[in-house]
Coordinates of C-alpha atoms and ligand atoms in Angstrom, one line a residue:
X354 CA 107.8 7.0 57.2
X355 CA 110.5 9.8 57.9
X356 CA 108.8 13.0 56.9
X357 CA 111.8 16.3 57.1
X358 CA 109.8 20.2 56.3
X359 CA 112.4 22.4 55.9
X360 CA 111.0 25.7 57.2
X361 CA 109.4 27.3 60.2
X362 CA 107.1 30.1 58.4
X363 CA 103.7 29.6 58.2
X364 CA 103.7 27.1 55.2
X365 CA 106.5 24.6 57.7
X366 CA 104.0 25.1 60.5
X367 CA 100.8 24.2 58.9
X368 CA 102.5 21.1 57.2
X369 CA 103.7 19.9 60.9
X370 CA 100.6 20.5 62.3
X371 CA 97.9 19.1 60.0
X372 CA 100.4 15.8 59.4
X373 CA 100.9 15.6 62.9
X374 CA 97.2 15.8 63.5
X375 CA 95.9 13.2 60.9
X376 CA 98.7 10.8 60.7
X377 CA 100.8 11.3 63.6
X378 CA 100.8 7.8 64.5
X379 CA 102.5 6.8 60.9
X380 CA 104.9 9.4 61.1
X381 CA 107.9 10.5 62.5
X382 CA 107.9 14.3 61.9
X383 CA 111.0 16.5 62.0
X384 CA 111.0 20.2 61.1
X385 CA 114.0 22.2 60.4
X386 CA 114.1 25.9 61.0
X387 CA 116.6 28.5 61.0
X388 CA 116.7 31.2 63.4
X389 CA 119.0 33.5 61.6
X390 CA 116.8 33.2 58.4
X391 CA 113.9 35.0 58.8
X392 CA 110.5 34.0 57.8
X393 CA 108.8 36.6 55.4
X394 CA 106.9 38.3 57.8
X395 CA 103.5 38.8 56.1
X396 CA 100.2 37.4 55.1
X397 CA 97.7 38.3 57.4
X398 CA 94.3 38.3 55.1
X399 CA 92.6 34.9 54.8
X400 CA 89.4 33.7 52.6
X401 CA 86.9 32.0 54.7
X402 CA 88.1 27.6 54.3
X403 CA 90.6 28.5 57.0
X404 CA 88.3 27.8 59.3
X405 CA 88.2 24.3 58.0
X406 CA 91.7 23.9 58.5
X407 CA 90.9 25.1 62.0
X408 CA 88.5 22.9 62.5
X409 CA 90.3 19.8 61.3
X410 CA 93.2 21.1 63.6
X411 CA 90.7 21.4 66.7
X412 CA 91.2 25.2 67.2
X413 CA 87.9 27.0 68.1
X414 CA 87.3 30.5 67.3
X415 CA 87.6 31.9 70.3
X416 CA 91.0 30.3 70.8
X417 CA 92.3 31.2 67.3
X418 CA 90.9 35.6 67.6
X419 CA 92.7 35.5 71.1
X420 CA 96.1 34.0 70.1
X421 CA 96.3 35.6 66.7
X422 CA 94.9 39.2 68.0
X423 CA 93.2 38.5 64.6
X424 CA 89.6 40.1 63.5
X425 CA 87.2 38.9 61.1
X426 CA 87.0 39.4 57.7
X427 CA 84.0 39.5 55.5
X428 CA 85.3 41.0 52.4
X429 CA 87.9 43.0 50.3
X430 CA 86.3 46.3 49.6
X431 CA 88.6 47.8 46.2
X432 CA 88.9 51.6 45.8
X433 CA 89.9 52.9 42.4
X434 CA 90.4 49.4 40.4
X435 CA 87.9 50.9 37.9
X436 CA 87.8 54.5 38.2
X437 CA 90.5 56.1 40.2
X438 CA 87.1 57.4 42.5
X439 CA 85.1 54.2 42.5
X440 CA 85.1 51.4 44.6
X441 CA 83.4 47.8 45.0
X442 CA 83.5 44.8 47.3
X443 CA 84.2 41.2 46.7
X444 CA 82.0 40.3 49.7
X445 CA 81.9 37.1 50.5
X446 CA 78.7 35.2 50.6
X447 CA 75.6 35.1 48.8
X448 CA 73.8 38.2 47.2
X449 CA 70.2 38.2 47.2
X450 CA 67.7 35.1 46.4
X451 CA 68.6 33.0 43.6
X452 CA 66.0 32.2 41.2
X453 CA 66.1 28.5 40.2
X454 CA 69.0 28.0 37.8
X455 CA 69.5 31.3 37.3
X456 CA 71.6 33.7 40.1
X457 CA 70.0 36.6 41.5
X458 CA 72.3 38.7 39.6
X459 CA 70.0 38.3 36.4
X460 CA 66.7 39.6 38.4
X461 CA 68.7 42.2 39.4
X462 CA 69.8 42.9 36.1
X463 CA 66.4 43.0 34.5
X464 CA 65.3 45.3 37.4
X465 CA 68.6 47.7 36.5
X466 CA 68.0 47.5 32.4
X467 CA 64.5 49.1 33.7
X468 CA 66.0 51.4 35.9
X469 CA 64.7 50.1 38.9
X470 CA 67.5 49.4 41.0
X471 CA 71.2 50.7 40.9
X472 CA 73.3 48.7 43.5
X473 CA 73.9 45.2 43.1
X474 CA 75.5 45.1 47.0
X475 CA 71.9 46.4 48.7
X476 CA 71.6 42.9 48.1
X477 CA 74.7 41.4 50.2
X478 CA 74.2 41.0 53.7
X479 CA 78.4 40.6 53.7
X480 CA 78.7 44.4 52.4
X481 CA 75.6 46.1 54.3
X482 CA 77.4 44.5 57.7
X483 CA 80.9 45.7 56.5
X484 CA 79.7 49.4 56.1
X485 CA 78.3 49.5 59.2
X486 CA 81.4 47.8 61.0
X487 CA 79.4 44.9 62.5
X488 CA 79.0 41.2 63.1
X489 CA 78.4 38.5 65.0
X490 CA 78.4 35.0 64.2
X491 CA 74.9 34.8 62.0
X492 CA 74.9 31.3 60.0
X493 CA 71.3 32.2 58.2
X494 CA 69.3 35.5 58.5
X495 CA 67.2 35.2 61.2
X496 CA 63.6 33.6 60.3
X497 CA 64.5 32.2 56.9
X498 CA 66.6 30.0 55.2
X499 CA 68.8 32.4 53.8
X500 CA 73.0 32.3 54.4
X501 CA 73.4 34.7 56.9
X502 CA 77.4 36.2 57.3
X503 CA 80.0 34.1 55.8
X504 CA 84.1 35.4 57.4
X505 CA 87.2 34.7 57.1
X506 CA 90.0 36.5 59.3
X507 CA 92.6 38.9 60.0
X508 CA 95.7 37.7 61.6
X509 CA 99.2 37.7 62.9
X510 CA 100.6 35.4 60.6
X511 CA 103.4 35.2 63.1
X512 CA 101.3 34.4 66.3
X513 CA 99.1 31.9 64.2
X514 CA 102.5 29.8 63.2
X515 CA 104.0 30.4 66.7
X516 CA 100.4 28.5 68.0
X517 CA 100.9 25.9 65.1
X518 CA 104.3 25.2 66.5
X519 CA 102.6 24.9 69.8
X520 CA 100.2 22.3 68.6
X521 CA 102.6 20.2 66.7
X522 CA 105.7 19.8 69.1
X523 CA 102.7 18.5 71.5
X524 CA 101.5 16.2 69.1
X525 CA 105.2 14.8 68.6
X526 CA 107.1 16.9 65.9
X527 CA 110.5 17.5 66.3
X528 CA 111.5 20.6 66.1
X529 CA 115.3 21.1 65.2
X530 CA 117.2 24.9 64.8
X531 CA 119.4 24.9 61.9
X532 CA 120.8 26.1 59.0
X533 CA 120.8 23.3 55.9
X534 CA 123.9 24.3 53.5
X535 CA 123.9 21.2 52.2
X536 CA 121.3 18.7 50.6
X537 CA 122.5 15.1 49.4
X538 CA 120.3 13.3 46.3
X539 CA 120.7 9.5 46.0
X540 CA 123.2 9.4 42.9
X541 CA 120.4 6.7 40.7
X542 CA 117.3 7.5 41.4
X543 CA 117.8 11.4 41.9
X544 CA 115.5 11.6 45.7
X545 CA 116.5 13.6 48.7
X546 CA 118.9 11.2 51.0
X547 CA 119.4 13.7 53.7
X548 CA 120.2 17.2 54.9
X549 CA 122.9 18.7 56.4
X550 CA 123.1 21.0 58.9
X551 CA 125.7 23.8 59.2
X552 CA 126.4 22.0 62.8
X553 CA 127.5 19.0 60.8
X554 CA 124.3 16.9 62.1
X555 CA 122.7 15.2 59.4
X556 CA 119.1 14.1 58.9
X557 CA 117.9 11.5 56.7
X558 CA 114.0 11.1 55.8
X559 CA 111.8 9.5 53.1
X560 CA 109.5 12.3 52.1
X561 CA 110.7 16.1 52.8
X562 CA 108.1 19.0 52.2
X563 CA 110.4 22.3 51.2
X564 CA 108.8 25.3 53.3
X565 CA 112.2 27.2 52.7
X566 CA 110.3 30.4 51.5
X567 CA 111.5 32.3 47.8
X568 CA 114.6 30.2 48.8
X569 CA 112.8 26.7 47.6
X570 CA 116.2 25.1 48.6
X571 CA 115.1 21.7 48.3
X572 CA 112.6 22.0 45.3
X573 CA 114.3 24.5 42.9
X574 CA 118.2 24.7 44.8
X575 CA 118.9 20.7 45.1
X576 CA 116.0 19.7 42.5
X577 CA 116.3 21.8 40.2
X578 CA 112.4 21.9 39.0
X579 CA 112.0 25.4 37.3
X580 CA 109.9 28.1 37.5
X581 CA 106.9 29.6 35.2
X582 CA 107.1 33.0 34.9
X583 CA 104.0 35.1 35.1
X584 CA 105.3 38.7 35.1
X585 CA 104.1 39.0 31.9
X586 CA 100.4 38.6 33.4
X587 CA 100.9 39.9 36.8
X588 CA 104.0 42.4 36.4
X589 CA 104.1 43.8 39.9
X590 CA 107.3 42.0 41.4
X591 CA 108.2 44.1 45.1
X592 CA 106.5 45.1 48.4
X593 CA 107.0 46.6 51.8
X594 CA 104.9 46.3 54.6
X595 CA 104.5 48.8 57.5
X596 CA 102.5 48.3 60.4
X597 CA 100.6 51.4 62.3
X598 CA 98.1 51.7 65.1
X599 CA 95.0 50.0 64.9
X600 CA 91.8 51.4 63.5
X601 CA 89.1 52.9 65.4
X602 CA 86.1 51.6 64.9
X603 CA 87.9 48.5 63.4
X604 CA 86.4 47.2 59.9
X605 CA 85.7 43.7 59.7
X606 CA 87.3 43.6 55.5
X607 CA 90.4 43.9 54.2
X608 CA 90.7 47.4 52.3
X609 CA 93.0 47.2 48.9
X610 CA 93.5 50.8 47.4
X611 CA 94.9 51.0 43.4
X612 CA 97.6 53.5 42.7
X613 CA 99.7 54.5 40.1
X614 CA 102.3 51.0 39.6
X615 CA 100.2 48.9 42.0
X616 CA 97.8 48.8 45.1
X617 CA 97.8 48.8 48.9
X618 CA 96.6 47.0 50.9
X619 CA 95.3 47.8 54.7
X620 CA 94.4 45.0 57.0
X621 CA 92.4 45.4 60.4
X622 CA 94.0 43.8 63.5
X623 CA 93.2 44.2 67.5
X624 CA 96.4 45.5 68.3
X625 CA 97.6 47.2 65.2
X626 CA 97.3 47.7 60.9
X627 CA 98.8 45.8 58.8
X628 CA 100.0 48.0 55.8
X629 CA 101.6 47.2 52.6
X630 CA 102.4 48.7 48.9
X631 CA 102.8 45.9 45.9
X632 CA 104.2 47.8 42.9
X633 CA 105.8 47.2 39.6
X634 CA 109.6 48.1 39.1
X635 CA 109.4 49.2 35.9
X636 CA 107.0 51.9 37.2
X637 CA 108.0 52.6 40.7
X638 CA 111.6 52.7 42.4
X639 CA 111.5 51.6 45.8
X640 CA 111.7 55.1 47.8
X641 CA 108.8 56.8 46.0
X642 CA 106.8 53.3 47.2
X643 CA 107.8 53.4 50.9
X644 CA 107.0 57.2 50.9
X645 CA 104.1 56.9 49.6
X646 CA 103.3 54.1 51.5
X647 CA 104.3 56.3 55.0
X648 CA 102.3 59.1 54.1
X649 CA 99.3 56.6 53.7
X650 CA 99.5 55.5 56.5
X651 CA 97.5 56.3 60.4
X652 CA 100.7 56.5 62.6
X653 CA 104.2 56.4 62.6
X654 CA 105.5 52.8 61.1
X655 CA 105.9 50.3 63.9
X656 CA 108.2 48.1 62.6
X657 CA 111.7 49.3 59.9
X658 CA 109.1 48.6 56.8
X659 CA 111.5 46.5 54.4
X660 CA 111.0 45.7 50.4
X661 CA 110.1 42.3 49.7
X662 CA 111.2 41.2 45.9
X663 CA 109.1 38.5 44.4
X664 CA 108.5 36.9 41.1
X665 CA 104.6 36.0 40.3
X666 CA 104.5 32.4 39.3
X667 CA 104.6 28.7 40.0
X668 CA 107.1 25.8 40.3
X669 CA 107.0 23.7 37.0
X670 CA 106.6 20.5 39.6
X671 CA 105.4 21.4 42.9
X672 CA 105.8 17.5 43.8
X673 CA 109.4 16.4 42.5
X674 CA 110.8 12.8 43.5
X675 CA 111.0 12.5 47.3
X676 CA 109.7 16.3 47.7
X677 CA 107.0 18.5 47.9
X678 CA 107.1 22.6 47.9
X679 CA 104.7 23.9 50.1
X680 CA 103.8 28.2 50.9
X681 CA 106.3 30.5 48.9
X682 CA 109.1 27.5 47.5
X683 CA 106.3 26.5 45.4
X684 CA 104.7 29.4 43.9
X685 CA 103.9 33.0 44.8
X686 CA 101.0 34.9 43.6
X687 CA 100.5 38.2 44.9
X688 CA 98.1 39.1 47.7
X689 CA 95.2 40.7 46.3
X690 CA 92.6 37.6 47.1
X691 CA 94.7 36.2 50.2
X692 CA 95.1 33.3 48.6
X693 CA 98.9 32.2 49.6
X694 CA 97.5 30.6 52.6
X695 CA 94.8 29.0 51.5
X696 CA 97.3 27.2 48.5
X697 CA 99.2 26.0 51.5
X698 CA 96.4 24.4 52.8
X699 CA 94.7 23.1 49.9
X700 CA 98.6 21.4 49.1
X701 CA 98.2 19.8 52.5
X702 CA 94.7 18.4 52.1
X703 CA 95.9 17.3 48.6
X704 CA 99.6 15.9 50.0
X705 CA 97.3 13.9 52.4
X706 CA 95.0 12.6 49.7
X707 CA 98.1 11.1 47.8
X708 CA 100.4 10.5 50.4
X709 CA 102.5 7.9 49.6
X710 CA 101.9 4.2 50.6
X711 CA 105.2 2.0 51.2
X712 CA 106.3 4.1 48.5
X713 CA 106.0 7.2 46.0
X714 CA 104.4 6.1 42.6
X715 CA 104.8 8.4 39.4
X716 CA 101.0 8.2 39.1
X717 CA 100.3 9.8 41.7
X718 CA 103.1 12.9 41.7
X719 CA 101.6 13.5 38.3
X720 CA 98.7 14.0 39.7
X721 CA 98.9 15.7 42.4
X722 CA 100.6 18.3 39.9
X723 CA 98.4 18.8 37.4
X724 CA 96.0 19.3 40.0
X725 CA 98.2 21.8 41.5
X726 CA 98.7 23.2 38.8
X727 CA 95.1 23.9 37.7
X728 CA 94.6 25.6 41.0
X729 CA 97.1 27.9 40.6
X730 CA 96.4 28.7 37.0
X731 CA 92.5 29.7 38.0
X732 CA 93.7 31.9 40.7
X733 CA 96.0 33.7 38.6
X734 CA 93.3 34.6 36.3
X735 CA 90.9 36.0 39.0
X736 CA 93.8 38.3 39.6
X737 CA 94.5 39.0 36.0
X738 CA 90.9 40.1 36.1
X739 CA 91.9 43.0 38.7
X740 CA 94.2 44.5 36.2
X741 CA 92.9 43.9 33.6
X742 CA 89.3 45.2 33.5
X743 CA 90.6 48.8 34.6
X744 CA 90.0 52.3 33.3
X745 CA 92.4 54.6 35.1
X746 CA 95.0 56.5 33.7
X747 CA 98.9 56.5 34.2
X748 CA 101.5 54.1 32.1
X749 CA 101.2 50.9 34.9
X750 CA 97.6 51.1 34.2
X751 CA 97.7 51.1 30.2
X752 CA 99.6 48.7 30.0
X753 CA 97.7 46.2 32.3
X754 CA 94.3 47.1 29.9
X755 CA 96.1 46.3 26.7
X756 CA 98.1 42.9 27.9
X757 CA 97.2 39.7 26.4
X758 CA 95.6 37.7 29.0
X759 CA 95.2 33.6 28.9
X760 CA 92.3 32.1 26.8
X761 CA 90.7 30.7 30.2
X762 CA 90.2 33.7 31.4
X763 CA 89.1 35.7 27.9
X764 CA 86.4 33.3 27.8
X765 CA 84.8 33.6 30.6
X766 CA 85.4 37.7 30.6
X767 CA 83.5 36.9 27.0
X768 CA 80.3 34.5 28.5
X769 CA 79.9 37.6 31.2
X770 CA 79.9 40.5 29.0
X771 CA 77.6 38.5 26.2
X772 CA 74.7 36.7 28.6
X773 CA 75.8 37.6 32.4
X774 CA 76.4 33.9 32.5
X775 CA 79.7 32.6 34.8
X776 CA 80.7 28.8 35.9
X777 CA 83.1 27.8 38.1
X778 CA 85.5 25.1 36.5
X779 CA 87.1 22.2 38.1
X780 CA 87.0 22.7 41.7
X781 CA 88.3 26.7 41.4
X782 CA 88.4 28.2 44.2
X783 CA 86.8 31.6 43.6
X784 CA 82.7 31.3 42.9
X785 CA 80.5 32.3 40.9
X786 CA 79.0 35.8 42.6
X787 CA 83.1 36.4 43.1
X788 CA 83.3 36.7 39.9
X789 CA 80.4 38.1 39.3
X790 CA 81.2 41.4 41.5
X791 CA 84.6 42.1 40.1
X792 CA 83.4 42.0 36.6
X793 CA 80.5 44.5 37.6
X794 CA 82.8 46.2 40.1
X795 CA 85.4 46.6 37.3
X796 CA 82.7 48.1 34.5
X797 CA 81.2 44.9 32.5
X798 CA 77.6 45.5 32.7
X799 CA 76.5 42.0 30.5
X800 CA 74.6 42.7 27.1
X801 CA 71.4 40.0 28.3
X802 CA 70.3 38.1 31.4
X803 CA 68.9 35.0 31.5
X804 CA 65.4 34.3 30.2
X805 CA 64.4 33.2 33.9
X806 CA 64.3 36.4 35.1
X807 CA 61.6 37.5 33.0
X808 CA 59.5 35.0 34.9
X809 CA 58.8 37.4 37.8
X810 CA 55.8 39.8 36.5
X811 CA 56.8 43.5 37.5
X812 CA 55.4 43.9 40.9
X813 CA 56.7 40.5 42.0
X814 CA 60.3 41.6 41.1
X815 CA 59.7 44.5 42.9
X816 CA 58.2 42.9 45.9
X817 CA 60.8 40.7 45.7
X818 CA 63.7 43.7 45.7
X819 CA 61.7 46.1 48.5
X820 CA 61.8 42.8 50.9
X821 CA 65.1 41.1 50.4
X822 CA 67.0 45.0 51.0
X823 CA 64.2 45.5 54.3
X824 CA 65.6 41.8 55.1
X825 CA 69.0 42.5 55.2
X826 CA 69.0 46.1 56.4
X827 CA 66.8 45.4 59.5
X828 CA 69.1 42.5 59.9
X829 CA 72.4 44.5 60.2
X830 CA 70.2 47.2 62.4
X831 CA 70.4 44.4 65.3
X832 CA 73.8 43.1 64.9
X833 CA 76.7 44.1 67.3
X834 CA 79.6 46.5 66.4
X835 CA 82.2 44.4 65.1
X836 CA 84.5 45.6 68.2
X837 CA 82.1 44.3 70.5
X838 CA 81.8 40.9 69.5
X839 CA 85.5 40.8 69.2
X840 CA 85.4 41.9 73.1
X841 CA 83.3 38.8 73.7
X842 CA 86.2 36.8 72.3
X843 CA 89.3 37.2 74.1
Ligands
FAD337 C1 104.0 41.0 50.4 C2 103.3 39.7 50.8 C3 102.0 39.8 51.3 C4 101.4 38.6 51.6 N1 100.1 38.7 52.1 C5 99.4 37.5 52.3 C6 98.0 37.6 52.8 O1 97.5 38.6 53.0 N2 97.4 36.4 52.9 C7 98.0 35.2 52.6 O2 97.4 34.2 52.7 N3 99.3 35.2 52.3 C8 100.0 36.3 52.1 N4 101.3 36.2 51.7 C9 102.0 34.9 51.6 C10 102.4 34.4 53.0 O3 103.1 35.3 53.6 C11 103.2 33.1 52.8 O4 102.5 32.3 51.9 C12 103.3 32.4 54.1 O5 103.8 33.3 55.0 C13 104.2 31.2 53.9 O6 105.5 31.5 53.8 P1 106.5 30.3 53.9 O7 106.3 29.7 55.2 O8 106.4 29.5 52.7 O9 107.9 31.0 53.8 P2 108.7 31.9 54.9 O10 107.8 32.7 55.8 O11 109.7 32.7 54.1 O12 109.5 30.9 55.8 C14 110.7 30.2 55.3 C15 111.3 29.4 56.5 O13 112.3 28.6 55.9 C16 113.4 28.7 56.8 N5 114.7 28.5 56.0 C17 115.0 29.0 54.8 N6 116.2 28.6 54.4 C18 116.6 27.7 55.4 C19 117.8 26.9 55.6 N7 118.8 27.0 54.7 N8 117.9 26.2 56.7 C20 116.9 26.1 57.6 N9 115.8 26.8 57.5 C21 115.6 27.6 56.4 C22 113.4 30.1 57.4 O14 114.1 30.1 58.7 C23 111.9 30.2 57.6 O15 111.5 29.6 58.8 C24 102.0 37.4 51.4 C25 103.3 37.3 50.9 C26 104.0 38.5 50.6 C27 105.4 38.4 50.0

């Protein structure tokens, strides 16, 4: 089988190399890529299944910090999402000692109703480490079966694809530069016959995986699929990055900071910060966002920072006849979880899981979307949640606390507030305790915890609080700065 990705940004060299890895031998890979389009130049916060996709694609840690100058990441710590002078992590990893069914969050609750403890994140060993800048690699806590420190990463988004190219031309892709201006469809059954190039060359293919970027020339230009429109929801629509010099001592967590239309976000790298403001047109025009991006920022810009127009929302098919949108043709939703990578990845491991047989069956393309589809949909309420559950002042902000957000997520906000219960449905990506911190992060303190908790007489529950913050506190105490173990990286 001919498989043609148009696109050499991340999305076009992820597709190339996990193919190339797992089927190689079935496929003859091309990847088309224009030099004098440029790729969108950011995306450099991950969650922590990238280092499945790692793993799958044989890169080692080590490897992957040196060639991406990338850090680690064990959390987004938000500052004024509630309160303009609060802030709260989504760290990742467990907090605390579950107790049977019932999460630790409900013992923790009890001991709060009674005044006995305050700070649900004493708890994570994820946010103790992140305060202190440290880390090392730490699968349990020492001495117990506990988790121990659960990362993602920082990273040059363009390094990482540059090293994905890297891998795949040596596992057999072809790599062609060129500019596609034209894309011919079989006239009955409506599939992709070929591309052509501005050169005149043509290339013909069975299956091509559009990795064009906001273009989505294959999906949405040639195919004509639509596009769901979530403004409504999530109405910040620009951005412009800027990076500056690196931080010193270097966090290991990405830091996102609310302001008046929108947020900012500030990511950690070894050789410099990645900067960025996401804002809402209707509130903010485009100069008052770079300035106050600039004055924001630790060091002169050092790049010309540029405003990035988007649209939050999904392709109606992300599968369409003979194609499949991959990375920004298929869907953008802003960058507040780092989730854009990750939805090329879990569209990969999925495109593998249905890939076509002999030949593609309706069936399956169904599928494959409404599985896509559900994915995208329980993302986008996690980042609803953001907006809505604020209590800051200014127009932007109003507005976001008033919206009318999907039934999905209104139910769950309704389960949390009434019994502190949460579930994670069909495979979402985001867990429970994620949840769990935003809604506490952003204000809902639930009305009742869950009868379990009471099971713990008084001095148990407080034996069992003293210990577990002793536990985690003298663990950090003996961890590395998170500079150091980076040093023992590269
Ligand atoms: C403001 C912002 C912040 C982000 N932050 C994060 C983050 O922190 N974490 C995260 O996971 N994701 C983030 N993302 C998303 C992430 O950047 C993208 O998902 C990722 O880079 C994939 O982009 P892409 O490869 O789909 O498209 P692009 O990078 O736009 O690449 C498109 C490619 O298509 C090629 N192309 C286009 N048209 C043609 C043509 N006619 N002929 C030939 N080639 C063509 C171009 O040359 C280019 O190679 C962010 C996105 C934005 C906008």
């Amino acid at each position: 089988m001919k498989v043609v990705i148009v696109g050499g940004g991340s999305s076009g060299w992820m597709a190339a190399s996990l193919l190339s890895r797992l089927m190689g031998n079935q496929l003859q890979i091309t990847l088309i890529e224009s030099d004098q389009i440029q790729t969108v130049g950011v995306g450099e916060a991950t969650i922590p299944a990238i280092q499945h996709f790692n793993r799958v694609l044989g890169i080692d840690e080590r490897t992957f910090l040196s060639k991406t100058k990338g850090s680690i990441k064990l959390g987004i710590n938000f500052n004024g999402w509630f309160n303009a002078d609060e802030s709260y992590m989504h760290a990742f990893g467990a907090i605390g000692k579950d107790m049977g069914l019932a999460g630790f969050h409900h013992t923790w609750l009890k001991a709060r109703s009674l005044g006995e403890t305050k700070n649900l994140w004493d708890y994570s060993l994820n946010f103790q480490a992140s305060k202190q800048n440290k880390y090392t690699t730490l699968p349990t806590i020492p001495n117990t079966k506990m988790s121990g420190l659960v990362h993602a990463y920082h990273l040059d988004a363009g390094l990482y694809a540059a090293h994905l190219r890297q891998l795949s031309e040596a596992s057999g892709v072809k790599r062609i530069e060129g500019k596609v201006n034209h894309v011919k469809l079989e006239p009955a059954s409506g599939f992709i016959e070929s591309l052509q190039l501005e050169s005149g060359e043509v290339i013909s293919g069975d299956l091509f995986i559009d990795c064009s970027g906001f273009r989505a020339l294959l999906i949405e230009g040639a195919l004509k699929t639509g596009y769901e429109d979530w403004r409504h929801w999530l109405p910040c629509d620009r951005a412009i990055a800027a990076g500056s010099d690196r931080l010193s001592p270097l966090p290991p967590y990405t830091s996102s900071t609310a302001h008046e239309a929108g947020w900012q976000w500030q990511i950690p790298l070894q050789h410099r910060t990645g900067n960025g403001s996401v804002y809402c047109s209707d509130f903010m025009d485009d100069d008052t966002a770079l300035n106050n991006l600039l004055n924001n920022i630790n060091s002169e810009p050092l790049n010309e920072p540029k405003v990035i127009r988007f649209i939050t929302g999904r392709r109606q098919k992300q599968w369409y006849k003979n194609c499949v949108s991959l990375g920004l043709s298929s869907g953008f939703i802003e960058p507040l979880e780092s989730t854009s990578l990750h939805l090329v990845q879990a569209g990969l491991v999925r495109l593998v899981k249905f890939f076509p047989h002999k030949r593609i069956n309706a069936v399956d393309v169904d599928e494959y979307n409404k599985q896509s589809k559900i994915e995208f949909e329980r993302i986008r309420d996690f980042i609803i949640l953001h907006y809505y559950l604020n209590n800051r002042n200014g127009a932007f902000w109003e507005r976001c606390r008033h919206m009318d957000i999907p039934d999905s997520l209104a139910s769950k906000i309704a389960l949390f507030k009434e019994s502190g219960r949460v579930f994670r449905e069909q495979d979402e990506l985001f867990t429970e305790i994620a949840w769990i911190q935003v809604m506490l992060g952003q204000g809902i303190v639930p009305r009742q915890f869950h009868p379990l908790a009471d099971s713990l007489s008084d001095a148990q529950r407080s034996d069992l609080l003293t210990s577990l913050k002793q536990l985690i506190d003298g663990t950090v105490n003996q961890l590395p700065t998170h500079e150091s173990f980076l040093q023992t990286m590269v």
